[in-house]
mmCIF file of C-alpha atoms and ligand atoms in Angstrom:
data_model
loop_
_atom_site.group_PDB
_atom_site.id
_atom_site.type_symbol
_atom_site.label_atom_id
_atom_site.label_comp_id
_atom_site.label_asym_id
_atom_site.label_seq_id
_atom_site.Cartn_x
_atom_site.Cartn_y
_atom_site.Cartn_z
ATOM 1 C CA MET T 20 -0.002 0.045 0.043
ATOM 2 C CA ARG T 21 1.173 3.516 -0.703
ATOM 3 C CA CYS T 22 2.079 5.715 2.276
ATOM 4 C CA VAL T 23 2.407 9.388 2.600
ATOM 5 C CA SER T 24 4.105 11.593 5.026
ATOM 6 C CA THR T 25 1.743 13.565 7.480
ATOM 7 C CA ARG T 26 3.344 16.693 5.906
ATOM 8 C CA GLY T 27 2.378 15.749 2.300
ATOM 9 C CA GLY T 28 4.813 14.995 -0.439
ATOM 10 C CA THR T 29 5.304 12.030 -2.802
ATOM 11 C CA PRO T 30 3.857 8.607 -1.690
ATOM 12 C CA VAL T 31 6.175 5.678 -0.997
ATOM 13 C CA THR T 32 5.489 2.018 -0.859
ATOM 14 C CA LEU T 33 4.854 0.520 2.681
ATOM 15 C CA CYS T 34 8.159 -1.250 2.441
ATOM 16 C CA GLU T 35 9.960 1.962 1.689
ATOM 17 C CA ALA T 36 8.081 3.558 4.681
ATOM 18 C CA ILE T 37 9.085 0.736 6.931
ATOM 19 C CA ALA T 38 12.797 0.909 5.845
ATOM 20 C CA LYS T 39 12.977 4.608 6.182
ATOM 21 C CA GLY T 40 11.172 5.157 9.616
ATOM 22 C CA LEU T 41 10.847 8.856 9.554
ATOM 23 C CA ALA T 42 9.780 10.662 6.282
ATOM 24 C CA PRO T 43 12.445 12.901 4.743
ATOM 25 C CA ASP T 44 10.414 16.000 5.285
ATOM 26 C CA GLY T 45 10.372 15.312 9.091
ATOM 27 C CA GLY T 46 6.710 14.036 8.998
ATOM 28 C CA LEU T 47 5.474 10.522 9.913
ATOM 29 C CA TYR T 48 4.399 8.075 7.278
ATOM 30 C CA VAL T 49 0.777 7.014 7.219
ATOM 31 C CA PRO T 50 -0.943 4.562 4.929
ATOM 32 C CA GLU T 51 -2.871 6.330 2.318
ATOM 33 C CA LEU T 52 -6.053 4.762 3.751
ATOM 34 C CA LEU T 53 -7.320 2.506 6.515
ATOM 35 C CA PRO T 54 -9.127 -0.343 4.655
ATOM 36 C CA ARG T 55 -12.233 -1.768 6.163
ATOM 37 C CA VAL T 56 -11.753 -5.508 6.841
ATOM 38 C CA SER T 57 -14.012 -8.202 8.300
ATOM 39 C CA ILE T 58 -11.981 -10.718 10.194
ATOM 40 C CA THR T 59 -12.994 -14.325 10.957
ATOM 41 C CA VAL T 60 -11.229 -14.834 14.255
ATOM 42 C CA GLY T 61 -12.658 -18.117 15.393
ATOM 43 C CA ALA T 62 -9.923 -20.132 17.095
ATOM 44 C CA LEU T 63 -7.151 -18.220 15.243
ATOM 45 C CA GLU T 64 -4.001 -17.412 17.051
ATOM 46 C CA LEU T 65 -2.760 -13.779 17.137
ATOM 47 C CA SER T 66 -0.337 -14.405 14.231
ATOM 48 C CA GLY T 67 -3.407 -15.411 12.168
ATOM 49 C CA VAL T 68 -5.424 -12.410 13.276
ATOM 50 C CA ALA T 69 -2.328 -10.103 12.418
ATOM 51 C CA GLN T 70 -2.180 -11.717 8.874
ATOM 52 C CA GLN T 71 -5.795 -11.029 8.077
ATOM 53 C CA LEU T 72 -5.689 -7.603 9.484
ATOM 54 C CA LEU T 73 -2.387 -6.504 7.761
ATOM 55 C CA ALA T 74 -2.979 -8.362 4.412
ATOM 56 C CA PRO T 75 -4.405 -5.245 2.690
ATOM 57 C CA TYR T 76 -1.405 -3.215 3.513
ATOM 58 C CA PHE T 77 0.913 -5.748 2.056
ATOM 59 C CA VAL T 78 -0.676 -6.336 -1.274
ATOM 60 C CA GLY T 79 2.057 -5.979 -3.930
ATOM 61 C CA GLU T 80 4.767 -5.456 -1.307
ATOM 62 C CA PRO T 81 7.852 -7.671 -1.512
ATOM 63 C CA LEU T 82 7.525 -8.951 1.976
ATOM 64 C CA PRO T 83 6.180 -12.518 3.068
ATOM 65 C CA LEU T 84 3.551 -11.246 5.555
ATOM 66 C CA GLU T 85 2.617 -14.799 6.723
ATOM 67 C CA ASP T 86 6.169 -15.690 7.585
ATOM 68 C CA ILE T 87 6.780 -12.291 9.335
ATOM 69 C CA CYS T 88 3.590 -12.708 11.434
ATOM 70 C CA ARG T 89 4.502 -16.298 12.309
ATOM 71 C CA SER T 90 7.986 -15.322 13.496
ATOM 72 C CA ALA T 91 6.980 -12.209 15.267
ATOM 73 C CA PHE T 92 3.778 -13.274 17.016
ATOM 74 C CA THR T 93 5.127 -16.169 19.035
ATOM 75 C CA PHE T 94 3.221 -15.332 22.216
ATOM 76 C CA ASP T 95 -0.286 -14.344 22.962
ATOM 77 C CA ALA T 96 -1.990 -11.301 24.429
ATOM 78 C CA PRO T 97 -4.599 -12.822 26.682
ATOM 79 C CA MET T 98 -7.341 -11.015 28.338
ATOM 80 C CA THR T 99 -7.667 -11.757 32.184
ATOM 81 C CA ALA T 100 -10.478 -10.712 34.501
ATOM 82 C CA LEU T 101 -10.143 -7.717 36.819
ATOM 83 C CA GLY T 102 -13.410 -7.705 38.637
ATOM 84 C CA ASP T 103 -16.092 -7.119 36.095
ATOM 85 C CA ASP T 104 -13.505 -5.693 33.674
ATOM 86 C CA PHE T 105 -10.470 -7.099 31.909
ATOM 87 C CA LEU T 106 -6.753 -6.641 31.575
ATOM 88 C CA LEU T 107 -5.332 -7.116 28.131
ATOM 89 C CA GLU T 108 -2.005 -8.479 29.033
ATOM 90 C CA LEU T 109 0.514 -7.221 26.535
ATOM 91 C CA PHE T 110 3.715 -8.325 28.460
ATOM 92 C CA HIS T 111 4.275 -11.893 27.597
ATOM 93 C CA GLY T 112 7.131 -11.241 25.176
ATOM 94 C CA PRO T 113 10.865 -11.475 25.726
ATOM 95 C CA THR T 114 11.377 -8.107 27.592
ATOM 96 C CA ALA T 115 7.932 -8.189 29.270
ATOM 97 C CA ALA T 116 6.364 -5.128 27.759
ATOM 98 C CA PHE T 117 4.018 -4.568 24.788
ATOM 99 C CA LYS T 118 6.846 -3.102 22.660
ATOM 100 C CA ASP T 119 8.023 -6.587 21.973
ATOM 101 C CA PHE T 120 5.258 -7.091 19.440
ATOM 102 C CA GLY T 121 6.111 -4.091 17.283
ATOM 103 C CA ALA T 122 9.868 -4.456 17.606
ATOM 104 C CA ARG T 123 9.770 -8.101 16.531
ATOM 105 C CA PHE T 124 7.616 -7.348 13.503
ATOM 106 C CA LEU T 125 9.886 -4.460 12.401
ATOM 107 C CA ALA T 126 13.089 -6.587 12.882
ATOM 108 C CA GLU T 127 11.626 -9.392 10.791
ATOM 109 C CA SER T 128 10.580 -6.962 8.099
ATOM 110 C CA LEU T 129 13.939 -5.096 7.926
ATOM 111 C CA SER T 130 15.860 -8.476 7.832
ATOM 112 C CA ARG T 131 13.746 -9.841 5.011
ATOM 113 C CA LEU T 132 14.142 -6.404 3.215
ATOM 114 C CA GLY T 133 17.825 -6.965 3.342
ATOM 115 C CA VAL T 134 18.440 -3.634 4.985
ATOM 116 C CA THR T 135 21.862 -2.780 6.358
ATOM 117 C CA GLN T 136 21.353 -0.148 9.081
ATOM 118 C CA THR T 137 22.257 0.957 12.578
ATOM 119 C CA ILE T 138 18.992 1.295 14.358
ATOM 120 C CA LEU T 139 19.021 4.377 16.571
ATOM 121 C CA VAL T 140 16.465 4.295 19.543
ATOM 122 C CA ALA T 141 15.682 6.882 22.211
ATOM 123 C CA THR T 142 14.047 5.045 24.971
ATOM 124 C CA SER T 143 12.244 6.115 28.098
ATOM 125 C CA GLY T 144 12.383 2.500 29.285
ATOM 126 C CA ASP T 145 10.905 -0.330 27.389
ATOM 127 C CA THR T 146 11.466 0.499 23.708
ATOM 128 C CA GLY T 147 15.185 0.056 23.887
ATOM 129 C CA ALA T 148 14.941 -3.279 25.444
ATOM 130 C CA ALA T 149 12.363 -4.605 23.069
ATOM 131 C CA VAL T 150 14.385 -3.321 20.021
ATOM 132 C CA ALA T 151 17.577 -4.793 21.266
ATOM 133 C CA ALA T 152 15.971 -8.136 21.935
ATOM 134 C CA ALA T 153 14.436 -8.184 18.478
ATOM 135 C CA PHE T 154 17.476 -7.173 16.567
ATOM 136 C CA HIS T 155 20.092 -8.916 18.752
ATOM 137 C CA GLN T 156 22.358 -11.067 16.543
ATOM 138 C CA ARG T 157 20.752 -10.079 13.249
ATOM 139 C CA PRO T 158 23.382 -9.874 10.418
ATOM 140 C CA ASN T 159 23.727 -6.350 8.897
ATOM 141 C CA LEU T 160 21.687 -4.662 11.620
ATOM 142 C CA ARG T 161 23.076 -2.902 14.630
ATOM 143 C CA VAL T 162 21.247 -1.206 17.445
ATOM 144 C CA VAL T 163 22.295 1.912 19.349
ATOM 145 C CA ILE T 164 20.131 2.677 22.339
ATOM 146 C CA LEU T 165 19.969 6.047 24.176
ATOM 147 C CA TYR T 166 18.301 6.226 27.578
ATOM 148 C CA PRO T 167 17.961 8.917 30.245
ATOM 149 C CA LYS T 168 20.186 8.265 33.268
ATOM 150 C CA GLY T 169 18.333 7.691 36.427
ATOM 151 C CA ARG T 170 15.039 7.886 34.738
ATOM 152 C CA VAL T 171 14.482 4.263 33.941
ATOM 153 C CA SER T 172 14.117 1.453 36.542
ATOM 154 C CA ALA T 173 17.244 -0.300 37.640
ATOM 155 C CA ARG T 174 15.918 -3.544 35.928
ATOM 156 C CA GLN T 175 15.156 -1.572 32.594
ATOM 157 C CA ALA T 176 18.702 -0.162 32.738
ATOM 158 C CA HIS T 177 20.135 -3.597 33.312
ATOM 159 C CA GLN T 178 18.103 -5.096 30.402
ATOM 160 C CA LEU T 179 19.315 -2.333 28.041
ATOM 161 C CA GLY T 180 22.990 -3.083 28.601
ATOM 162 C CA ALA T 181 22.667 -6.809 28.860
ATOM 163 C CA PHE T 182 22.649 -7.736 25.117
ATOM 164 C CA GLY T 183 26.134 -6.765 23.879
ATOM 165 C CA GLY T 184 27.205 -7.975 20.473
ATOM 166 C CA ASN T 185 25.460 -5.749 17.827
ATOM 167 C CA VAL T 186 23.691 -3.863 20.571
ATOM 168 C CA HIS T 187 25.251 -0.708 22.125
ATOM 169 C CA ALA T 188 23.743 1.278 25.032
ATOM 170 C CA PHE T 189 24.356 4.948 25.895
ATOM 171 C CA ARG T 190 23.402 6.297 29.237
ATOM 172 C CA VAL T 191 22.530 9.954 28.622
ATOM 173 C CA ASN T 192 22.900 12.538 31.358
ATOM 174 C CA GLY T 193 19.496 14.134 30.439
ATOM 175 C CA THR T 194 15.837 13.480 29.881
ATOM 176 C CA PHE T 195 14.008 11.351 27.405
ATOM 177 C CA ASP T 196 13.212 14.366 25.396
ATOM 178 C CA ASP T 197 16.888 15.154 25.189
ATOM 179 C CA CYS T 198 17.529 11.511 23.944
ATOM 180 C CA GLN T 199 14.835 11.847 21.264
ATOM 181 C CA ARG T 200 16.209 15.164 20.172
ATOM 182 C CA MET T 201 19.630 13.712 19.722
ATOM 183 C CA VAL T 202 18.262 10.758 17.701
ATOM 184 C CA LYS T 203 16.417 13.173 15.359
ATOM 185 C CA ALA T 204 19.538 15.226 14.866
ATOM 186 C CA ALA T 205 21.548 12.133 13.970
ATOM 187 C CA LEU T 206 18.995 10.741 11.718
ATOM 188 C CA ALA T 207 19.003 14.232 9.811
ATOM 189 C CA ASP T 208 22.861 14.380 9.714
ATOM 190 C CA GLU T 209 24.110 14.441 6.127
ATOM 191 C CA GLY T 210 27.180 12.242 6.876
ATOM 192 C CA LEU T 211 25.384 9.698 8.903
ATOM 193 C CA LYS T 212 21.697 9.485 7.776
ATOM 194 C CA SER T 213 22.198 7.002 4.956
ATOM 195 C CA SER T 214 23.465 4.348 7.400
ATOM 196 C CA LEU T 215 20.966 4.934 10.097
ATOM 197 C CA GLY T 216 17.363 3.833 10.747
ATOM 198 C CA SER T 217 14.820 4.353 13.578
ATOM 199 C CA ALA T 218 12.576 2.117 15.569
ATOM 200 C CA ASN T 219 10.727 4.382 17.723
ATOM 201 C CA SER T 220 6.953 4.351 17.909
ATOM 202 C CA ILE T 221 6.988 6.535 14.856
ATOM 203 C CA SER T 222 7.904 3.538 12.704
ATOM 204 C CA LEU T 223 5.068 2.085 10.695
ATOM 205 C CA GLY T 224 6.702 -1.271 11.022
ATOM 206 C CA ARG T 225 5.881 -1.173 14.771
ATOM 207 C CA LEU T 226 2.657 0.620 14.627
ATOM 208 C CA LEU T 227 0.867 -1.772 12.217
ATOM 209 C CA PRO T 228 1.361 -4.927 13.903
ATOM 210 C CA GLN T 229 0.117 -3.411 17.259
ATOM 211 C CA MET T 230 -3.314 -3.338 15.785
ATOM 212 C CA ALA T 231 -3.399 -7.120 15.935
ATOM 213 C CA TYR T 232 -3.942 -7.700 19.635
ATOM 214 C CA PHE T 233 -6.639 -5.011 19.866
ATOM 215 C CA ALA T 234 -8.433 -6.567 16.844
ATOM 216 C CA ALA T 235 -8.068 -10.067 18.464
ATOM 217 C CA ALA T 236 -9.302 -8.857 21.874
ATOM 218 C CA ALA T 237 -12.245 -7.056 20.366
ATOM 219 C CA SER T 238 -13.256 -9.945 18.004
ATOM 220 C CA ARG T 239 -12.840 -12.688 20.724
ATOM 221 C CA SER T 240 -14.881 -10.739 23.307
ATOM 222 C CA GLY T 241 -18.154 -11.271 21.427
ATOM 223 C CA GLY T 242 -19.455 -7.644 21.578
ATOM 224 C CA GLU T 243 -18.156 -4.150 21.429
ATOM 225 C CA LEU T 244 -14.955 -3.762 23.667
ATOM 226 C CA ASN T 245 -14.146 -0.427 25.162
ATOM 227 C CA VAL T 246 -10.469 0.104 25.755
ATOM 228 C CA VAL T 247 -8.430 2.298 28.159
ATOM 229 C CA ILE T 248 -4.770 2.670 27.009
ATOM 230 C CA PRO T 249 -1.915 3.908 29.215
ATOM 231 C CA THR T 250 0.048 6.219 26.867
ATOM 232 C CA GLY T 251 2.926 8.594 26.347
ATOM 233 C CA ASN T 252 3.485 8.880 22.606
ATOM 234 C CA LEU T 253 0.162 7.211 21.349
ATOM 235 C CA GLY T 254 1.811 4.271 19.750
ATOM 236 C CA ASN T 255 -0.520 1.740 21.217
ATOM 237 C CA ALA T 256 -3.507 4.159 21.238
ATOM 238 C CA LEU T 257 -3.115 4.912 17.558
ATOM 239 C CA ALA T 258 -3.013 1.174 16.696
ATOM 240 C CA CYS T 259 -6.246 0.659 18.728
ATOM 241 C CA LEU T 260 -7.852 3.720 16.931
ATOM 242 C CA MET T 261 -6.793 2.294 13.585
ATOM 243 C CA ALA T 262 -8.202 -0.994 14.294
ATOM 244 C CA LYS T 263 -11.482 0.546 15.171
ATOM 245 C CA GLN T 264 -11.462 2.674 12.052
ATOM 246 C CA MET T 265 -10.836 -0.632 10.053
ATOM 247 C CA GLY T 266 -14.101 -1.951 11.329
ATOM 248 C CA LEU T 267 -13.238 -4.015 14.323
ATOM 249 C CA PRO T 268 -15.799 -4.074 17.276
ATOM 250 C CA ILE T 269 -14.071 -1.412 19.392
ATOM 251 C CA GLY T 270 -16.101 1.150 21.172
ATOM 252 C CA ARG T 271 -14.652 3.966 23.266
ATOM 253 C CA VAL T 272 -10.918 4.488 23.270
ATOM 254 C CA VAL T 273 -9.732 6.322 26.263
ATOM 255 C CA LEU T 274 -6.066 7.505 26.755
ATOM 256 C CA ALA T 275 -4.653 7.364 30.258
ATOM 257 C CA THR T 276 -1.426 9.519 30.661
ATOM 258 C CA ASN T 277 0.569 10.184 33.718
ATOM 259 C CA ALA T 278 1.283 13.720 34.988
ATOM 260 C CA ASN T 279 2.659 14.495 31.472
ATOM 261 C CA ARG T 280 -0.785 15.702 30.495
ATOM 262 C CA VAL T 281 -0.086 17.090 27.011
ATOM 263 C CA LEU T 282 -2.445 14.676 25.336
ATOM 264 C CA PRO T 283 -5.570 15.175 27.643
ATOM 265 C CA ASP T 284 -4.951 18.976 27.525
ATOM 266 C CA PHE T 285 -4.793 18.789 23.741
ATOM 267 C CA LEU T 286 -7.886 16.720 23.341
ATOM 268 C CA HIS T 287 -9.813 19.040 25.740
ATOM 269 C CA THR T 288 -8.646 22.391 24.330
ATOM 270 C CA GLY T 289 -7.937 21.546 20.724
ATOM 271 C CA LYS T 290 -4.527 23.200 21.112
ATOM 272 C CA TYR T 291 -1.366 21.037 21.011
ATOM 273 C CA GLU T 292 1.360 22.405 23.337
ATOM 274 C CA ALA T 293 4.522 20.249 23.887
ATOM 275 C CA ARG T 294 6.199 20.812 27.249
ATOM 276 C CA PRO T 295 9.218 19.615 29.002
ATOM 277 C CA SER T 296 8.680 16.030 30.296
ATOM 278 C CA ILE T 297 8.183 15.353 33.944
ATOM 279 C CA ALA T 298 9.670 12.363 35.742
ATOM 280 C CA THR T 299 6.882 10.112 37.108
ATOM 281 C CA LEU T 300 6.495 6.465 38.378
ATOM 282 C CA ALA T 301 5.207 5.433 34.953
ATOM 283 C CA ASN T 302 8.383 6.463 33.319
ATOM 284 C CA ALA T 303 7.982 4.755 29.927
ATOM 285 C CA MET T 304 5.060 7.439 29.508
ATOM 286 C CA ASP T 305 7.240 10.498 30.430
ATOM 287 C CA VAL T 306 6.753 12.149 27.133
ATOM 288 C CA GLY T 307 6.448 15.955 26.878
ATOM 289 C CA ALA T 308 6.343 16.053 23.190
ATOM 290 C CA PRO T 309 4.179 13.245 21.728
ATOM 291 C CA SER T 310 5.211 13.346 17.930
ATOM 292 C CA ASN T 311 2.466 10.800 17.026
ATOM 293 C CA VAL T 312 -0.085 13.544 17.503
ATOM 294 C CA GLU T 313 0.739 14.368 13.848
ATOM 295 C CA ARG T 314 -0.823 11.057 12.814
ATOM 296 C CA LEU T 315 -3.936 11.569 15.172
ATOM 297 C CA GLN T 316 -4.473 14.914 13.351
ATOM 298 C CA SER T 317 -3.935 13.666 9.985
ATOM 299 C CA TRP T 318 -6.570 10.855 10.354
ATOM 300 C CA LYS T 319 -8.889 12.966 12.352
ATOM 301 C CA LEU T 320 -9.268 10.201 14.894
ATOM 302 C CA SER T 321 -10.682 11.263 18.289
ATOM 303 C CA PRO T 322 -10.124 9.396 21.524
ATOM 304 C CA GLU T 323 -10.931 10.653 25.088
ATOM 305 C CA ALA T 324 -8.236 11.190 27.600
ATOM 306 C CA ASP T 325 -7.553 11.672 31.370
ATOM 307 C CA TRP T 326 -4.412 11.787 33.315
ATOM 308 C CA VAL T 327 -3.206 10.341 36.554
ATOM 309 C CA ASP T 328 -0.704 11.779 39.164
ATOM 310 C CA ASP T 329 1.877 9.645 41.027
ATOM 311 C CA ALA T 330 -0.210 9.577 44.243
ATOM 312 C CA ALA T 331 -3.201 8.033 42.336
ATOM 313 C CA ILE T 332 -0.780 5.556 40.609
ATOM 314 C CA ARG T 333 0.337 4.300 43.987
ATOM 315 C CA GLN T 334 -3.240 4.123 45.364
ATOM 316 C CA THR T 335 -4.312 2.214 42.378
ATOM 317 C CA ILE T 336 -1.475 -0.372 42.587
ATOM 318 C CA VAL T 337 -2.476 -0.954 46.203
ATOM 319 C CA ARG T 338 -6.155 -1.044 45.621
ATOM 320 C CA THR T 339 -5.882 -3.375 42.762
ATOM 321 C CA TRP T 340 -3.829 -5.765 44.749
ATOM 322 C CA LYS T 341 -6.234 -5.562 47.775
ATOM 323 C CA ASP T 342 -9.367 -5.874 45.699
ATOM 324 C CA HIS T 343 -8.271 -8.532 43.053
ATOM 325 C CA ARG T 344 -4.854 -9.921 44.206
ATOM 326 C CA VAL T 345 -3.439 -8.659 40.905
ATOM 327 C CA ALA T 346 -0.055 -6.915 40.680
ATOM 328 C CA ILE T 347 0.003 -4.135 38.067
ATOM 329 C CA CYS T 348 2.769 -1.952 36.799
ATOM 330 C CA PRO T 349 2.566 1.804 37.240
ATOM 331 C CA HIS T 350 1.788 2.396 33.595
ATOM 332 C CA THR T 351 -1.091 -0.106 33.791
ATOM 333 C CA ALA T 352 -2.176 1.619 36.918
ATOM 334 C CA CYS T 353 -2.840 4.836 35.041
ATOM 335 C CA GLY T 354 -5.245 2.986 32.892
ATOM 336 C CA VAL T 355 -6.987 1.120 35.845
ATOM 337 C CA GLU T 356 -7.488 4.572 37.606
ATOM 338 C CA VAL T 357 -8.896 6.121 34.626
ATOM 339 C CA LEU T 358 -11.362 3.266 34.115
ATOM 340 C CA ARG T 359 -12.387 3.471 37.803
ATOM 341 C CA ARG T 360 -13.143 7.204 37.203
ATOM 342 C CA LEU T 361 -15.213 6.405 34.072
ATOM 343 C CA LYS T 362 -17.353 3.724 35.835
ATOM 344 C CA GLU T 363 -17.754 6.253 38.743
ATOM 345 C CA GLN T 364 -19.265 8.503 36.057
ATOM 346 C CA GLY T 365 -21.525 5.810 34.719
ATOM 347 C CA ALA T 366 -19.643 4.226 32.011
ATOM 348 C CA THR T 367 -21.149 0.905 31.059
ATOM 349 C CA GLY T 368 -20.325 -2.105 28.713
ATOM 350 C CA ARG T 369 -17.278 -4.197 28.501
ATOM 351 C CA TRP T 370 -13.985 -2.592 29.313
ATOM 352 C CA ALA T 371 -10.410 -3.722 28.932
ATOM 353 C CA VAL T 372 -7.262 -1.837 30.226
ATOM 354 C CA ALA T 373 -4.146 -2.413 28.208
ATOM 355 C CA ALA T 374 -1.565 -3.841 30.677
ATOM 356 C CA THR T 375 1.530 -2.512 28.884
ATOM 357 C CA ALA T 376 4.351 -3.958 31.125
ATOM 358 C CA HIS T 377 4.789 -6.879 33.626
ATOM 359 C CA PRO T 378 4.900 -5.552 37.151
ATOM 360 C CA ALA T 379 8.263 -7.299 37.793
ATOM 361 C CA LYS T 380 9.913 -4.730 35.670
ATOM 362 C CA PHE T 381 9.003 -2.128 38.255
ATOM 363 C CA GLU T 382 9.510 -4.064 41.352
ATOM 364 C CA THR T 383 11.098 -1.293 43.315
ATOM 365 C CA ILE T 384 7.677 0.651 43.113
ATOM 366 C CA VAL T 385 5.250 -2.253 43.124
ATOM 367 C CA GLU T 386 6.772 -4.559 45.819
ATOM 368 C CA PRO T 387 6.811 -2.070 48.766
ATOM 369 C CA LEU T 388 3.200 -1.048 47.862
ATOM 370 C CA ILE T 389 1.727 -4.611 47.852
ATOM 371 C CA GLY T 390 4.165 -6.061 50.460
ATOM 372 C CA GLN T 391 4.872 -8.988 48.190
ATOM 373 C CA ARG T 392 7.541 -10.065 45.866
ATOM 374 C CA VAL T 393 6.477 -10.151 42.210
ATOM 375 C CA PRO T 394 7.675 -13.305 40.492
ATOM 376 C CA VAL T 395 9.919 -12.535 37.588
ATOM 377 C CA PRO T 396 9.039 -13.983 34.144
ATOM 378 C CA ALA T 397 11.586 -16.390 32.915
ATOM 379 C CA ALA T 398 12.696 -14.432 29.821
ATOM 380 C CA LEU T 399 13.262 -11.412 31.928
ATOM 381 C CA GLN T 400 15.245 -13.312 34.535
ATOM 382 C CA GLU T 401 17.467 -14.684 31.880
ATOM 383 C CA LEU T 402 18.445 -11.030 30.808
ATOM 384 C CA LEU T 403 18.902 -9.960 34.468
ATOM 385 C CA ASP T 404 21.374 -12.749 35.007
ATOM 386 C CA ARG T 405 23.657 -11.509 32.189
ATOM 387 C CA ASP T 406 26.382 -8.757 32.694
ATOM 388 C CA SER T 407 25.318 -5.202 31.770
ATOM 389 C CA ASN T 408 27.239 -2.449 30.124
ATOM 390 C CA ALA T 409 26.297 1.051 29.072
ATOM 391 C CA GLU T 410 28.514 4.030 27.990
ATOM 392 C CA PRO T 411 27.844 7.459 29.504
ATOM 393 C CA LEU T 412 27.067 10.226 26.979
ATOM 394 C CA PRO T 413 26.421 14.051 27.296
ATOM 395 C CA PRO T 414 22.918 15.188 26.355
ATOM 396 C CA THR T 415 23.868 17.030 23.167
ATOM 397 C CA GLU T 416 23.316 16.265 19.366
ATOM 398 C CA ALA T 417 27.087 16.935 18.795
ATOM 399 C CA ALA T 418 28.234 14.285 21.340
ATOM 400 C CA LEU T 419 26.033 11.735 19.681
ATOM 401 C CA ILE T 420 27.052 12.562 16.214
ATOM 402 C CA ALA T 421 30.639 12.484 16.997
ATOM 403 C CA ARG T 422 30.345 9.137 18.828
ATOM 404 C CA LEU T 423 28.499 7.547 15.826
ATOM 405 C CA GLY T 424 30.996 8.977 13.500
ATOM 406 C CA SER T 425 33.863 7.178 15.165
ATOM 407 C CA ALA T 426 32.076 3.796 14.676
ATOM 408 C CA VAL T 427 30.451 2.537 17.900
HETATM 409 C C1 PLP J 7 6.232 2.705 25.823
HETATM 410 C C2 PLP J 7 5.289 2.239 26.938
HETATM 411 C C3 PLP J 7 4.068 2.980 27.177
HETATM 412 C C4 PLP J 7 3.505 4.089 26.239
HETATM 413 O O1 PLP J 7 3.652 3.692 24.845
HETATM 414 P P1 PLP J 7 2.895 4.556 23.670
HETATM 415 O O2 PLP J 7 4.010 4.761 22.728
HETATM 416 O O3 PLP J 7 2.232 5.732 24.315
HETATM 417 O O4 PLP J 7 1.923 3.621 23.183
HETATM 418 C C5 PLP J 7 3.205 2.674 28.246
HETATM 419 N N1 PLP J 7 3.585 1.617 29.040
HETATM 420 C C6 PLP J 7 4.764 0.869 28.977
HETATM 421 C C7 PLP J 7 5.093 -0.130 29.858
HETATM 422 C C8 PLP J 7 5.571 1.274 27.921
HETATM 423 O O5 PLP J 7 6.739 0.599 27.774
#
């Protein structure tokens, strides 16, 4: 399918858009249209749902969609009960956060396209690990990760530095927004840009596959499913809105941010105002300048939104444990709290909250609150048992460009 930049210009093929990441004019690629599909889910596994859903986008593209889906979707996204509502558990992949789905699909696609690239990733926590795991040991592909020092959990930091080989981690003395700005500058650098690629949530190769679990959840639930999505840069939320636009039985889509309330404010006032990011307990959502807003605007999609401060995140983790004996991560807690408010205001119907990460990734926050150890998933434990190395880097574009120039 042809894709265009949110800022206009000449269309490219989907494969070109996936290989490029960011459009040359600085805009974000979007498919020219969101085709309506009707999916027969039945007993299909997630990889089968993904195939049906994504097929219209891959018509005429030189990529074997079926193989890619089978290799990328090797774990499920189950719905589990939370009282009368549901958690859509998106954390059963190798790095225990939803980003494994998109990162694995992108890595499979770039490998099969024969791309030789250094993938540059700014991460506020989970992206870097998911991308590192997905690209680790792939020939012709390297990963360079930038993360804000002290703003990711100890386990997240350990994960980022635990891969080695073709994965290099930089610990930046700054914020996530600094990391993102540095990555953008390097991707635009004349001397470097031909050898660099991106894998942030702006990449269509990550965005498209994320539709699959919302489509599967909605289709399997036998009625319209309303969804609350913890969000920072709208990756997951856009995927859900796109699946809805494609005709899947999805009702209300409600964004839940942390105290970085740019999105709720934008949706309430109609005015987009980026701000410096604030450090919160839900650190993977500490985004002050959510670039994906450009896609929201280009499709004229309209979610609802609310925001949750750190005190409410703590209370929600405690309450969810007390009421349901379910441990949730701080990001998921934002969603659970927003759903509680919605129901207090009379919301009805079937509701699911996207559970974006496993609580064991944020054990220093979750365990003291619930007074329990959170068992660590096996894949995560395996990474934590390895040595971990990251190189310090000042928060400037020049520092990154110089370092990349001298071969990492
Ligand atoms: C990345 C991340 C988010 C926010 O992702 P979006 O890009 O806004 O969809 C939320 N929770 C966790 C655990 C994350 O890793």
